[in-house]
mmCIF file of C-alpha atoms in Angstrom:
data_model
loop_
_atom_site.group_PDB
_atom_site.id
_atom_site.type_symbol
_atom_site.label_atom_id
_atom_site.label_comp_id
_atom_site.label_asym_id
_atom_site.label_seq_id
_atom_site.Cartn_x
_atom_site.Cartn_y
_atom_site.Cartn_z
ATOM 1 C CA MET A 1 0.000 0.000 0.000
ATOM 2 C CA ASN A 2 1.510 3.341 -0.971
ATOM 3 C CA LEU A 3 0.800 6.881 0.124
ATOM 4 C CA LYS A 4 -1.746 7.451 -2.649
ATOM 5 C CA ASP A 5 -3.644 4.399 -1.522
ATOM 6 C CA ILE A 6 -3.731 5.641 2.049
ATOM 7 C CA GLU A 7 -4.865 9.049 0.883
ATOM 8 C CA ALA A 8 -7.687 7.522 -1.110
ATOM 9 C CA LEU A 9 -8.596 5.307 1.810
ATOM 10 C CA ILE A 10 -8.902 8.221 4.218
ATOM 11 C CA LYS A 11 -11.177 10.074 1.830
ATOM 12 C CA PHE A 12 -13.258 6.989 1.336
ATOM 13 C CA VAL A 13 -13.645 6.373 5.062
ATOM 14 C CA GLN A 14 -14.734 9.974 5.619
ATOM 15 C CA LYS A 15 -17.359 9.749 2.922
ATOM 16 C CA THR A 16 -18.872 6.597 4.343
ATOM 17 C CA GLY A 17 -19.304 8.240 7.732
ATOM 18 C CA VAL A 18 -18.089 5.224 9.679
ATOM 19 C CA SER A 19 -16.117 6.056 12.779
ATOM 20 C CA GLU A 20 -13.323 3.532 12.545
ATOM 21 C CA VAL A 21 -11.739 1.253 9.968
ATOM 22 C CA SER A 22 -8.860 -1.146 10.512
ATOM 23 C CA ILE A 23 -7.005 -2.877 7.734
ATOM 24 C CA GLU A 24 -4.330 -5.452 8.308
ATOM 25 C CA GLN A 25 -1.944 -6.766 5.709
ATOM 26 C CA THR A 26 1.105 -8.913 6.062
ATOM 27 C CA ASP A 27 3.487 -6.084 6.890
ATOM 28 C CA LEU A 28 1.188 -3.232 7.711
ATOM 29 C CA LYS A 29 -1.770 -2.362 9.949
ATOM 30 C CA ILE A 30 -3.766 0.824 9.417
ATOM 31 C CA THR A 31 -6.481 2.217 11.645
ATOM 32 C CA ILE A 32 -8.439 5.257 10.530
ATOM 33 C CA LYS A 33 -10.711 6.950 13.041
ATOM 34 C CA THR A 34 -12.979 9.863 12.231
ATOM 35 C CA HIS A 35 -14.431 12.203 14.850
ATOM 36 C CA ALA A 36 -16.886 15.057 14.549
ATOM 37 C CA ALA A 37 -14.307 17.568 15.724
ATOM 38 C CA PRO A 38 -13.165 20.691 13.973
ATOM 39 C CA GLN A 39 -9.484 19.921 13.830
ATOM 40 C CA GLN A 40 -7.386 17.388 12.124
ATOM 41 C CA VAL A 41 -5.199 15.101 14.153
ATOM 42 C CA ILE A 42 -2.802 12.805 12.476
ATOM 43 C CA GLN A 43 -0.644 10.455 14.441
ATOM 44 C CA ALA A 44 1.495 8.080 12.582
ATOM 45 C CA SER A 45 4.423 6.037 13.629
ATOM 46 C CA LEU A 46 5.900 3.700 11.133
ATOM 47 C CA PRO A 47 9.165 2.865 9.577
ATOM 48 C CA ALA A 48 9.990 3.896 6.021
ATOM 49 C CA PRO A 49 8.956 3.362 3.238
ATOM 50 C CA VAL A 50 5.606 5.011 4.000
ATOM 51 C CA MET A 51 5.995 8.720 4.676
ATOM 52 C CA ALA A 52 3.975 9.523 7.744
ATOM 53 C CA HIS A 53 4.227 13.294 7.600
ATOM 54 C CA ALA A 54 2.868 13.485 4.107
ATOM 55 C CA ALA A 55 -0.613 12.416 5.029
ATOM 56 C CA PRO A 56 -3.072 14.442 2.987
ATOM 57 C CA ALA A 57 -5.480 16.981 4.358
ATOM 58 C CA PRO A 58 -8.921 15.530 4.493
ATOM 59 C CA SER A 59 -11.359 16.965 2.034
ATOM 60 C CA ALA A 60 -14.529 16.525 4.030
ATOM 61 C CA PRO A 61 -15.227 19.644 6.088
ATOM 62 C CA ALA A 62 -15.532 19.538 9.869
ATOM 63 C CA VAL A 63 -14.442 15.960 10.128
ATOM 64 C CA ALA A 64 -11.199 15.273 11.866
ATOM 65 C CA THR A 65 -9.331 12.183 11.011
ATOM 66 C CA SER A 66 -6.736 10.461 13.037
ATOM 67 C CA VAL A 67 -4.706 7.872 11.339
ATOM 68 C CA SER A 68 -2.456 5.556 13.185
ATOM 69 C CA VAL A 69 -0.295 3.316 11.155
ATOM 70 C CA GLN A 70 1.623 0.612 12.896
ATOM 71 C CA ALA A 71 4.147 -1.531 11.232
ATOM 72 C CA GLU A 72 3.753 -5.147 12.151
ATOM 73 C CA ALA A 73 7.494 -5.452 11.974
ATOM 74 C CA PRO A 74 9.007 -8.123 14.152
ATOM 75 C CA LYS A 75 8.363 -7.238 17.759
ATOM 76 C CA ALA A 76 6.755 -3.886 17.058
ATOM 77 C CA LYS A 77 6.662 -2.508 20.524
ATOM 78 C CA GLY A 78 2.951 -1.654 20.223
ATOM 79 C CA SER A 79 1.757 1.383 22.124
ATOM 80 C CA ASP A 80 0.768 0.710 25.695
ATOM 81 C CA GLU A 81 -2.726 2.014 25.075
ATOM 82 C CA SER A 82 -3.482 -0.707 22.578
ATOM 83 C CA LYS A 83 -4.206 -3.181 25.320
ATOM 84 C CA TYR A 84 -6.736 -0.836 26.929
ATOM 85 C CA ILE A 85 -10.441 -0.916 26.316
ATOM 86 C CA THR A 86 -12.169 2.347 25.527
ATOM 87 C CA VAL A 87 -15.610 2.845 27.040
ATOM 88 C CA LYS A 88 -17.581 5.021 24.641
ATOM 89 C CA SER A 89 -20.779 7.003 25.020
ATOM 90 C CA PRO A 90 -23.756 5.090 23.620
ATOM 91 C CA MET A 91 -25.649 8.323 22.938
ATOM 92 C CA ILE A 92 -25.600 12.091 22.702
ATOM 93 C CA GLY A 93 -26.140 13.605 26.123
ATOM 94 C CA THR A 94 -24.578 15.128 29.210
ATOM 95 C CA PHE A 95 -21.844 13.210 31.028
ATOM 96 C CA TYR A 96 -22.020 12.978 34.823
ATOM 97 C CA ARG A 97 -19.429 11.297 37.001
ATOM 98 C CA SER A 98 -21.682 11.122 40.087
ATOM 99 C CA SER A 99 -25.419 10.662 40.661
ATOM 100 C CA THR A 100 -25.806 14.090 42.250
ATOM 101 C CA PRO A 101 -23.269 16.905 42.645
ATOM 102 C CA ASP A 102 -22.891 16.212 46.384
ATOM 103 C CA LYS A 103 -22.172 12.485 45.886
ATOM 104 C CA PRO A 104 -18.714 11.003 45.309
ATOM 105 C CA VAL A 105 -17.792 10.120 41.730
ATOM 106 C CA PHE A 106 -18.630 6.584 40.565
ATOM 107 C CA VAL A 107 -15.024 5.826 39.595
ATOM 108 C CA ASN A 108 -11.572 7.375 39.810
ATOM 109 C CA VAL A 109 -8.337 6.688 37.961
ATOM 110 C CA GLY A 110 -6.706 3.635 39.541
ATOM 111 C CA ASP A 111 -9.975 2.085 40.728
ATOM 112 C CA GLU A 112 -10.402 -1.639 40.196
ATOM 113 C CA ILE A 113 -13.771 -2.230 38.599
ATOM 114 C CA LYS A 114 -15.879 -5.304 38.003
ATOM 115 C CA GLN A 115 -18.225 -5.975 35.132
ATOM 116 C CA GLY A 116 -21.494 -4.243 35.932
ATOM 117 C CA LYS A 117 -19.909 -1.434 37.943
ATOM 118 C CA VAL A 118 -21.590 1.922 37.222
ATOM 119 C CA LEU A 119 -19.055 4.247 35.584
ATOM 120 C CA CYS A 120 -21.111 7.352 34.859
ATOM 121 C CA ILE A 121 -24.521 8.726 33.932
ATOM 122 C CA ILE A 122 -25.387 10.069 30.504
ATOM 123 C CA GLU A 123 -28.462 12.252 30.682
ATOM 124 C CA ALA A 124 -30.333 12.538 27.425
ATOM 125 C CA MET A 125 -33.770 14.113 26.991
ATOM 126 C CA LYS A 126 -34.544 13.756 30.685
ATOM 127 C CA LEU A 127 -33.630 10.074 30.654
ATOM 128 C CA PHE A 128 -30.906 9.259 33.152
ATOM 129 C CA ASN A 129 -28.794 6.427 31.803
ATOM 130 C CA GLU A 130 -26.344 4.697 34.101
ATOM 131 C CA ILE A 131 -23.510 3.276 32.042
ATOM 132 C CA GLU A 132 -22.206 -0.001 33.444
ATOM 133 C CA SER A 133 -18.830 -1.483 32.668
ATOM 134 C CA GLU A 134 -18.783 -4.424 30.279
ATOM 135 C CA VAL A 135 -15.385 -5.519 31.529
ATOM 136 C CA THR A 136 -13.464 -6.123 34.712
ATOM 137 C CA GLY A 137 -10.245 -4.153 35.034
ATOM 138 C CA LYS A 138 -8.726 -0.913 36.207
ATOM 139 C CA ILE A 139 -9.610 2.663 35.261
ATOM 140 C CA VAL A 140 -6.581 4.159 33.486
ATOM 141 C CA LYS A 141 -7.981 7.452 32.305
ATOM 142 C CA VAL A 142 -11.149 9.548 32.429
ATOM 143 C CA LEU A 143 -11.543 11.132 29.006
ATOM 144 C CA ALA A 144 -14.522 13.473 29.435
ATOM 145 C CA ASP A 145 -15.228 16.285 31.888
ATOM 146 C CA ASN A 146 -18.055 16.113 34.379
ATOM 147 C CA SER A 147 -21.289 17.838 33.379
ATOM 148 C CA THR A 148 -20.240 18.424 29.777
ATOM 149 C CA PRO A 149 -21.976 17.383 26.550
ATOM 150 C CA VAL A 150 -20.766 14.186 24.907
ATOM 151 C CA GLU A 151 -21.311 12.868 21.402
ATOM 152 C CA TYR A 152 -22.321 9.419 20.275
ATOM 153 C CA ASP A 153 -19.260 7.114 20.426
ATOM 154 C CA GLN A 154 -17.126 9.674 22.242
ATOM 155 C CA PRO A 155 -14.491 7.946 24.416
ATOM 156 C CA LEU A 156 -15.284 8.310 28.132
ATOM 157 C CA PHE A 157 -12.894 5.984 29.952
ATOM 158 C CA LEU A 158 -9.818 3.877 29.294
ATOM 159 C CA VAL A 159 -9.886 0.578 31.131
ATOM 160 C CA ASP A 160 -6.987 -1.830 31.556
ATOM 161 C CA PRO A 161 -8.593 -5.263 31.432
ATOM 162 C CA SER A 162 -5.473 -7.200 32.419
ATOM 163 C CA MET B 1 -62.937 3.209 37.969
ATOM 164 C CA ASP B 2 -62.406 -0.523 37.935
ATOM 165 C CA LYS B 3 -60.049 -1.030 40.812
ATOM 166 C CA GLU B 4 -59.246 -4.648 40.051
ATOM 167 C CA LEU B 5 -55.622 -5.220 39.079
ATOM 168 C CA THR B 6 -55.878 -7.046 35.760
ATOM 169 C CA THR B 7 -52.282 -6.900 34.581
ATOM 170 C CA LEU B 8 -49.998 -9.771 33.671
ATOM 171 C CA PHE B 9 -47.009 -8.531 35.614
ATOM 172 C CA THR B 10 -47.180 -4.771 36.249
ATOM 173 C CA GLY B 11 -47.898 -4.134 39.921
ATOM 174 C CA ARG B 12 -48.189 -7.866 40.664
ATOM 175 C CA LYS B 13 -45.395 -7.337 43.130
ATOM 176 C CA LEU B 14 -46.337 -4.205 45.024
ATOM 177 C CA ILE B 15 -44.347 -2.607 47.806
ATOM 178 C CA LYS B 16 -46.248 0.090 49.675
ATOM 179 C CA LEU B 17 -44.278 2.443 51.860
ATOM 180 C CA ALA B 18 -45.581 5.090 54.220
ATOM 181 C CA GLU B 19 -42.518 7.202 53.653
ATOM 182 C CA THR B 20 -39.261 6.962 51.757
ATOM 183 C CA GLY B 21 -36.575 9.209 50.303
ATOM 184 C CA SER B 22 -37.805 8.568 46.808
ATOM 185 C CA THR B 23 -39.512 5.539 45.308
ATOM 186 C CA ASN B 24 -36.962 5.460 42.465
ATOM 187 C CA ARG B 25 -34.114 5.315 44.937
ATOM 188 C CA PHE B 26 -35.855 2.622 46.988
ATOM 189 C CA LEU B 27 -36.446 0.453 43.932
ATOM 190 C CA ASN B 28 -32.893 0.984 42.650
ATOM 191 C CA ASP B 29 -31.503 -0.066 46.044
ATOM 192 C CA LEU B 30 -33.767 -3.101 46.143
ATOM 193 C CA ILE B 31 -32.530 -4.263 42.743
ATOM 194 C CA GLN B 32 -28.961 -4.142 44.068
ATOM 195 C CA HIS B 33 -29.826 -6.528 46.878
ATOM 196 C CA GLU B 34 -32.323 -9.020 45.521
ATOM 197 C CA THR B 35 -33.872 -10.377 42.365
ATOM 198 C CA VAL B 36 -36.811 -8.150 41.588
ATOM 199 C CA PRO B 37 -39.373 -9.307 39.024
ATOM 200 C CA GLU B 38 -40.209 -7.109 36.056
ATOM 201 C CA GLY B 39 -43.280 -4.983 36.719
ATOM 202 C CA THR B 40 -42.515 -4.538 40.413
ATOM 203 C CA VAL B 41 -44.074 -1.339 41.738
ATOM 204 C CA VAL B 42 -43.072 0.716 44.757
ATOM 205 C CA THR B 43 -45.431 3.370 46.097
ATOM 206 C CA ALA B 44 -45.089 5.850 48.928
ATOM 207 C CA ASP B 45 -47.573 8.044 50.747
ATOM 208 C CA TYR B 46 -44.845 10.568 51.233
ATOM 209 C CA GLN B 47 -41.380 11.214 49.832
ATOM 210 C CA THR B 48 -38.861 13.053 51.947
ATOM 211 C CA VAL B 49 -36.597 13.842 49.004
ATOM 212 C CA GLY B 50 -38.674 15.607 46.357
ATOM 213 C CA GLN B 51 -37.513 13.894 43.226
ATOM 214 C CA GLY B 52 -37.481 16.475 40.516
ATOM 215 C CA LEU B 53 -34.993 17.114 37.812
ATOM 216 C CA GLY B 54 -31.698 18.547 39.034
ATOM 217 C CA GLY B 55 -32.977 18.940 42.564
ATOM 218 C CA THR B 56 -36.311 20.546 41.679
ATOM 219 C CA ALA B 57 -38.484 20.028 44.742
ATOM 220 C CA TRP B 58 -41.791 18.279 44.211
ATOM 221 C CA PHE B 59 -44.024 18.855 47.204
ATOM 222 C CA SER B 60 -46.705 16.289 47.813
ATOM 223 C CA GLU B 61 -49.242 16.159 50.647
ATOM 224 C CA PRO B 62 -48.964 12.753 52.433
ATOM 225 C CA GLY B 63 -51.426 10.239 51.003
ATOM 226 C CA SER B 64 -53.026 12.663 48.549
ATOM 227 C CA ASN B 65 -51.123 11.734 45.428
ATOM 228 C CA LEU B 66 -49.817 8.763 43.539
ATOM 229 C CA LEU B 67 -46.051 8.487 43.982
ATOM 230 C CA MET B 68 -44.749 5.345 42.372
ATOM 231 C CA SER B 69 -41.889 3.675 40.572
ATOM 232 C CA VAL B 70 -42.176 0.713 38.260
ATOM 233 C CA LEU B 71 -39.427 -1.584 37.016
ATOM 234 C CA PHE B 72 -39.226 -2.659 33.380
ATOM 235 C CA ARG B 73 -36.503 -4.629 31.637
ATOM 236 C CA PRO B 74 -36.626 -3.432 28.018
ATOM 237 C CA ASP B 75 -33.628 -5.552 26.959
ATOM 238 C CA PHE B 76 -35.244 -5.914 23.510
ATOM 239 C CA LEU B 77 -34.778 -2.202 22.849
ATOM 240 C CA PRO B 78 -31.665 -1.015 21.006
ATOM 241 C CA VAL B 79 -30.041 1.918 22.823
ATOM 242 C CA PRO B 80 -30.784 4.426 20.001
ATOM 243 C CA LYS B 81 -34.492 3.708 20.553
ATOM 244 C CA ILE B 82 -34.369 4.179 24.304
ATOM 245 C CA TYR B 83 -36.487 7.324 24.109
ATOM 246 C CA LEU B 84 -39.457 5.070 23.341
ATOM 247 C CA ILE B 85 -39.609 4.206 27.048
ATOM 248 C CA SER B 86 -40.231 7.840 27.785
ATOM 249 C CA LYS B 87 -42.968 7.980 25.143
ATOM 250 C CA ALA B 88 -44.658 4.807 26.380
ATOM 251 C CA ILE B 89 -44.747 5.935 30.022
ATOM 252 C CA ALA B 90 -46.054 9.398 29.157
ATOM 253 C CA LEU B 91 -48.721 7.915 26.876
ATOM 254 C CA ALA B 92 -49.875 5.496 29.566
ATOM 255 C CA ILE B 93 -50.410 8.338 32.038
ATOM 256 C CA LYS B 94 -52.141 10.426 29.390
ATOM 257 C CA ASP B 95 -54.424 7.487 28.477
ATOM 258 C CA PHE B 96 -55.287 6.959 32.119
ATOM 259 C CA LEU B 97 -56.219 10.621 32.621
ATOM 260 C CA ASN B 98 -58.198 10.797 29.368
ATOM 261 C CA ASP B 99 -60.211 7.771 30.534
ATOM 262 C CA GLN B 100 -61.154 9.768 33.638
ATOM 263 C CA GLY B 101 -62.393 12.586 31.432
ATOM 264 C CA ILE B 102 -59.314 14.739 31.990
ATOM 265 C CA PRO B 103 -57.984 16.300 28.764
ATOM 266 C CA ALA B 104 -54.303 15.629 29.468
ATOM 267 C CA LYS B 105 -51.494 16.239 26.963
ATOM 268 C CA ILE B 106 -47.803 15.354 26.943
ATOM 269 C CA LYS B 107 -45.490 18.288 27.282
ATOM 270 C CA TRP B 108 -42.256 17.339 25.582
ATOM 271 C CA PRO B 109 -40.357 15.376 26.613
ATOM 272 C CA ASN B 110 -42.568 13.652 29.202
ATOM 273 C CA ASP B 111 -44.404 15.937 31.618
ATOM 274 C CA ILE B 112 -48.174 15.594 31.653
ATOM 275 C CA TYR B 113 -50.169 18.791 31.334
ATOM 276 C CA VAL B 114 -53.805 19.793 31.474
ATOM 277 C CA ASP B 115 -54.129 23.102 29.638
ATOM 278 C CA ASP B 116 -51.135 25.087 30.862
ATOM 279 C CA ASN B 117 -50.797 23.275 34.177
ATOM 280 C CA LYS B 118 -48.664 20.343 35.220
ATOM 281 C CA ILE B 119 -50.509 17.363 36.673
ATOM 282 C CA CYS B 120 -47.763 14.735 36.583
ATOM 283 C CA GLY B 121 -43.987 14.454 36.421
ATOM 284 C CA VAL B 122 -41.896 11.510 35.248
ATOM 285 C CA LEU B 123 -38.307 10.609 36.097
ATOM 286 C CA ILE B 124 -36.778 7.640 34.304
ATOM 287 C CA GLU B 125 -33.472 6.013 35.225
ATOM 288 C CA ASN B 126 -32.034 3.344 32.924
ATOM 289 C CA SER B 127 -29.074 1.021 33.299
ATOM 290 C CA LEU B 128 -27.103 0.282 30.146
ATOM 291 C CA ARG B 129 -24.296 -2.157 29.522
ATOM 292 C CA GLY B 130 -22.749 -1.868 26.090
ATOM 293 C CA SER B 131 -25.601 -1.744 23.616
ATOM 294 C CA GLN B 132 -28.026 -3.400 25.999
ATOM 295 C CA VAL B 133 -30.696 -1.738 28.119
ATOM 296 C CA LEU B 134 -30.726 -3.788 31.311
ATOM 297 C CA GLN B 135 -33.489 -2.075 33.215
ATOM 298 C CA SER B 136 -35.611 1.002 33.439
ATOM 299 C CA VAL B 137 -36.878 2.434 36.724
ATOM 300 C CA CYS B 138 -39.760 4.764 35.928
ATOM 301 C CA GLY B 139 -40.808 7.192 38.626
ATOM 302 C CA ILE B 140 -44.218 8.850 38.388
ATOM 303 C CA GLY B 141 -45.604 11.621 40.566
ATOM 304 C CA LEU B 142 -49.284 12.212 39.783
ATOM 305 C CA ASN B 143 -51.317 14.882 41.597
ATOM 306 C CA VAL B 144 -54.553 13.161 42.571
ATOM 307 C CA ASN B 145 -56.427 14.802 45.451
ATOM 308 C CA GLN B 146 -54.137 17.621 46.536
ATOM 309 C CA GLN B 147 -55.776 21.035 46.142
ATOM 310 C CA ILE B 148 -53.424 23.422 47.839
ATOM 311 C CA PHE B 149 -49.806 23.634 46.770
ATOM 312 C CA PRO B 150 -47.076 25.688 48.384
ATOM 313 C CA PRO B 151 -46.191 28.913 46.617
ATOM 314 C CA GLY B 152 -43.213 28.682 44.314
ATOM 315 C CA ILE B 153 -44.506 25.662 42.448
ATOM 316 C CA PRO B 154 -45.172 27.258 39.090
ATOM 317 C CA ASN B 155 -48.359 25.695 37.751
ATOM 318 C CA PRO B 156 -49.629 22.625 39.599
ATOM 319 C CA VAL B 157 -53.006 21.041 39.100
ATOM 320 C CA SER B 158 -54.564 17.800 40.363
ATOM 321 C CA MET B 159 -57.235 15.399 39.151
ATOM 322 C CA LYS B 160 -59.575 16.631 41.890
ATOM 323 C CA MET B 161 -59.064 20.282 40.962
ATOM 324 C CA ILE B 162 -60.260 19.462 37.454
ATOM 325 C CA THR B 163 -63.171 17.104 38.062
ATOM 326 C CA GLY B 164 -64.144 17.964 41.638
ATOM 327 C CA LYS B 165 -64.087 14.266 42.527
ATOM 328 C CA THR B 166 -62.094 12.629 45.297
ATOM 329 C CA TYR B 167 -60.225 9.574 44.050
ATOM 330 C CA SER B 168 -58.905 6.458 45.710
ATOM 331 C CA VAL B 169 -55.158 6.542 45.154
ATOM 332 C CA ASP B 170 -55.074 2.714 45.220
ATOM 333 C CA GLU B 171 -57.650 2.514 42.454
ATOM 334 C CA CYS B 172 -55.714 5.030 40.384
ATOM 335 C CA LEU B 173 -52.656 2.826 40.817
ATOM 336 C CA ALA B 174 -54.440 -0.328 39.642
ATOM 337 C CA VAL B 175 -55.852 1.357 36.543
ATOM 338 C CA LEU B 176 -52.601 3.135 35.712
ATOM 339 C CA CYS B 177 -50.688 -0.169 35.986
ATOM 340 C CA ARG B 178 -52.931 -1.534 33.243
ATOM 341 C CA GLN B 179 -52.183 1.402 30.954
ATOM 342 C CA LEU B 180 -48.463 1.195 31.684
ATOM 343 C CA GLU B 181 -48.395 -2.471 30.805
ATOM 344 C CA LYS B 182 -50.401 -1.925 27.621
ATOM 345 C CA ARG B 183 -48.020 0.745 26.315
ATOM 346 C CA TYR B 184 -44.948 -1.177 27.438
ATOM 347 C CA LEU B 185 -46.134 -4.286 25.594
ATOM 348 C CA GLN B 186 -46.628 -2.152 22.481
ATOM 349 C CA ILE B 187 -42.940 -1.288 22.424
ATOM 350 C CA LYS B 188 -42.048 -4.849 23.343
ATOM 351 C CA SER B 189 -43.968 -6.071 20.292
ATOM 352 C CA GLN B 190 -41.978 -3.565 18.192
ATOM 353 C CA ASN B 191 -45.123 -1.566 17.503
ATOM 354 C CA PHE B 192 -43.032 1.606 17.265
ATOM 355 C CA ASN B 193 -45.167 3.435 14.694
ATOM 356 C CA HIS B 194 -48.221 3.117 16.864
ATOM 357 C CA ILE B 195 -46.388 4.627 19.837
ATOM 358 C CA ASN B 196 -44.766 7.351 17.743
ATOM 359 C CA ASN B 197 -48.045 8.419 16.144
ATOM 360 C CA ASP B 198 -49.963 8.429 19.413
ATOM 361 C CA TYR B 199 -47.161 10.379 21.083
ATOM 362 C CA LEU B 200 -47.181 13.092 18.429
ATOM 363 C CA LYS B 201 -50.986 13.314 18.485
ATOM 364 C CA SER B 202 -50.867 13.746 22.264
ATOM 365 C CA LEU B 203 -48.242 16.475 22.337
ATOM 366 C CA PHE B 204 -49.006 19.701 24.141
ATOM 367 C CA ARG B 205 -48.998 22.529 21.550
ATOM 368 C CA PHE B 206 -48.452 20.202 18.600
ATOM 369 C CA PHE B 207 -48.598 22.282 15.403
ATOM 370 C CA GLU B 208 -49.671 25.400 17.311
ATOM 371 C CA MET B 209 -47.741 28.587 16.560
ATOM 372 C CA LYS B 210 -46.336 29.460 19.997
ATOM 373 C CA CYS B 211 -43.474 31.364 21.564
ATOM 374 C CA PHE B 212 -40.273 29.505 22.484
ATOM 375 C CA GLU B 213 -37.054 30.664 24.067
ATOM 376 C CA THR B 214 -33.435 29.564 23.783
ATOM 377 C CA ALA B 215 -30.396 31.064 25.498
ATOM 378 C CA ALA B 216 -29.979 33.267 22.415
ATOM 379 C CA GLU B 217 -33.453 34.296 21.305
ATOM 380 C CA LYS B 218 -37.236 34.227 21.563
ATOM 381 C CA PHE B 219 -39.236 33.193 18.544
ATOM 382 C CA ASN B 220 -42.562 31.861 17.346
ATOM 383 C CA ALA B 221 -42.586 28.318 16.052
ATOM 384 C CA GLN B 222 -44.636 25.156 15.661
ATOM 385 C CA ILE B 223 -43.710 21.718 16.979
ATOM 386 C CA ILE B 224 -43.732 19.564 13.861
ATOM 387 C CA ASP B 225 -42.015 16.387 15.053
ATOM 388 C CA VAL B 226 -39.986 14.608 17.723
ATOM 389 C CA GLU B 227 -37.004 12.608 16.478
ATOM 390 C CA ASP B 228 -36.304 9.023 17.482
ATOM 391 C CA ASP B 229 -33.634 10.238 19.895
ATOM 392 C CA GLY B 230 -36.168 12.589 21.485
ATOM 393 C CA ARG B 231 -35.079 15.866 19.911
ATOM 394 C CA LEU B 232 -37.854 18.419 19.418
ATOM 395 C CA VAL B 233 -38.271 19.624 15.829
ATOM 396 C CA LEU B 234 -39.553 23.173 15.487
ATOM 397 C CA LYS B 235 -40.580 25.072 12.384
ATOM 398 C CA LYS B 236 -40.085 28.778 12.849
ATOM 399 C CA GLU B 237 -42.358 31.458 11.396
ATOM 400 C CA ASN B 238 -39.870 32.095 8.619
ATOM 401 C CA GLY B 239 -39.977 28.439 7.635
ATOM 402 C CA THR B 240 -36.600 27.331 9.001
ATOM 403 C CA ILE B 241 -36.554 24.013 10.794
ATOM 404 C CA GLN B 242 -34.433 23.470 13.890
ATOM 405 C CA ARG B 243 -33.898 20.604 16.320
ATOM 406 C CA PHE B 244 -33.441 20.967 20.052
ATOM 407 C CA VAL B 245 -32.337 18.775 22.905
ATOM 408 C CA PHE B 246 -33.915 19.042 26.337
ATOM 409 C CA LYS B 247 -32.835 22.188 28.255
ATOM 410 C CA GLU B 248 -31.882 24.005 25.041
ATOM 411 C CA ILE B 249 -35.408 25.256 24.602
ATOM 412 C CA ARG B 250 -38.129 26.632 26.832
ATOM 413 C CA PHE B 251 -41.875 26.848 26.184
ATOM 414 C CA LEU B 252 -43.197 30.348 26.912
#
């Protein structure tokens, strides 16, 4: 796969409106993620021959694309975050870390959590939706601020399942 | 009113409390500690923690009103259709009131109004895991016999204030359980169009040109639709169409 191919792929993924595409070939793995954010973020780490810095500007307006390209070279060190599970918002709404402002937060970074543990509330159209964890593990990062709007599929937590 | 409980499961397990913080909280706590069958209902004569949105106090005279929570497990419902629970509950309450000769409407998203006055509030708490809706605790506060409300409550009204009759709260509960189950089974049987059409037809100010307010402006508009995710669709006087989430828009 050459640079032109990647460029075409990014444009294609943006047009389809899907949020994430992963392609794996013998010597190359590409993940393209699109977000409804105003700025473009490109992260790429890969050995030559593919030129990471020459990634093209996306043509679709108001869609940011992040591309991470990882070479599956022998013993690619693999970023630490790859083993984490991202808990995403199942809906558009407001993100709350506790049931009421005077209550402690449901989870903090470093907390060990079990499957079924309540992580947060997403309030949408006067429905209060408690989001339970699908996995057992440890909270590594909280990715959204309390009492702020969140989009569909927006990452909320990183969980280390190991 | 036919006070007989004729439901399959709604209200078959009934927990009656003289007083509790809130019936939603009680039912949520109960679910943590034991297996609670679907349709379980908790009622209270009095709630010490007025359960309104964002701490809005909801004053209720002990024993005068119907304060209840019901448990459903809509695990058949995909998360993007979760707003249907809100529609079904609001419709059930509206149906119940209409059957008593009270011309109730649904004020978006799910308050129940008679003319410009609020007769019932709804607070729904769901638990989701991944793409699955595990349970839905639906809290309902219906003004039945109360006639005097403390000042500061904007526009309350009760069933008695409208019809002049005194009602048995227990009978209201039995009849409302039937309506709740009927509407819930409609969504369970994937009868979404039926629910959506009835919801729109029942909307307070549907297609009326009325004044609305956002943080930025006041304008005249008509409610022309409610999206699947619950967003209110307004058509302004100049013909532009805009969608709003709850709290972005106020009815004037």
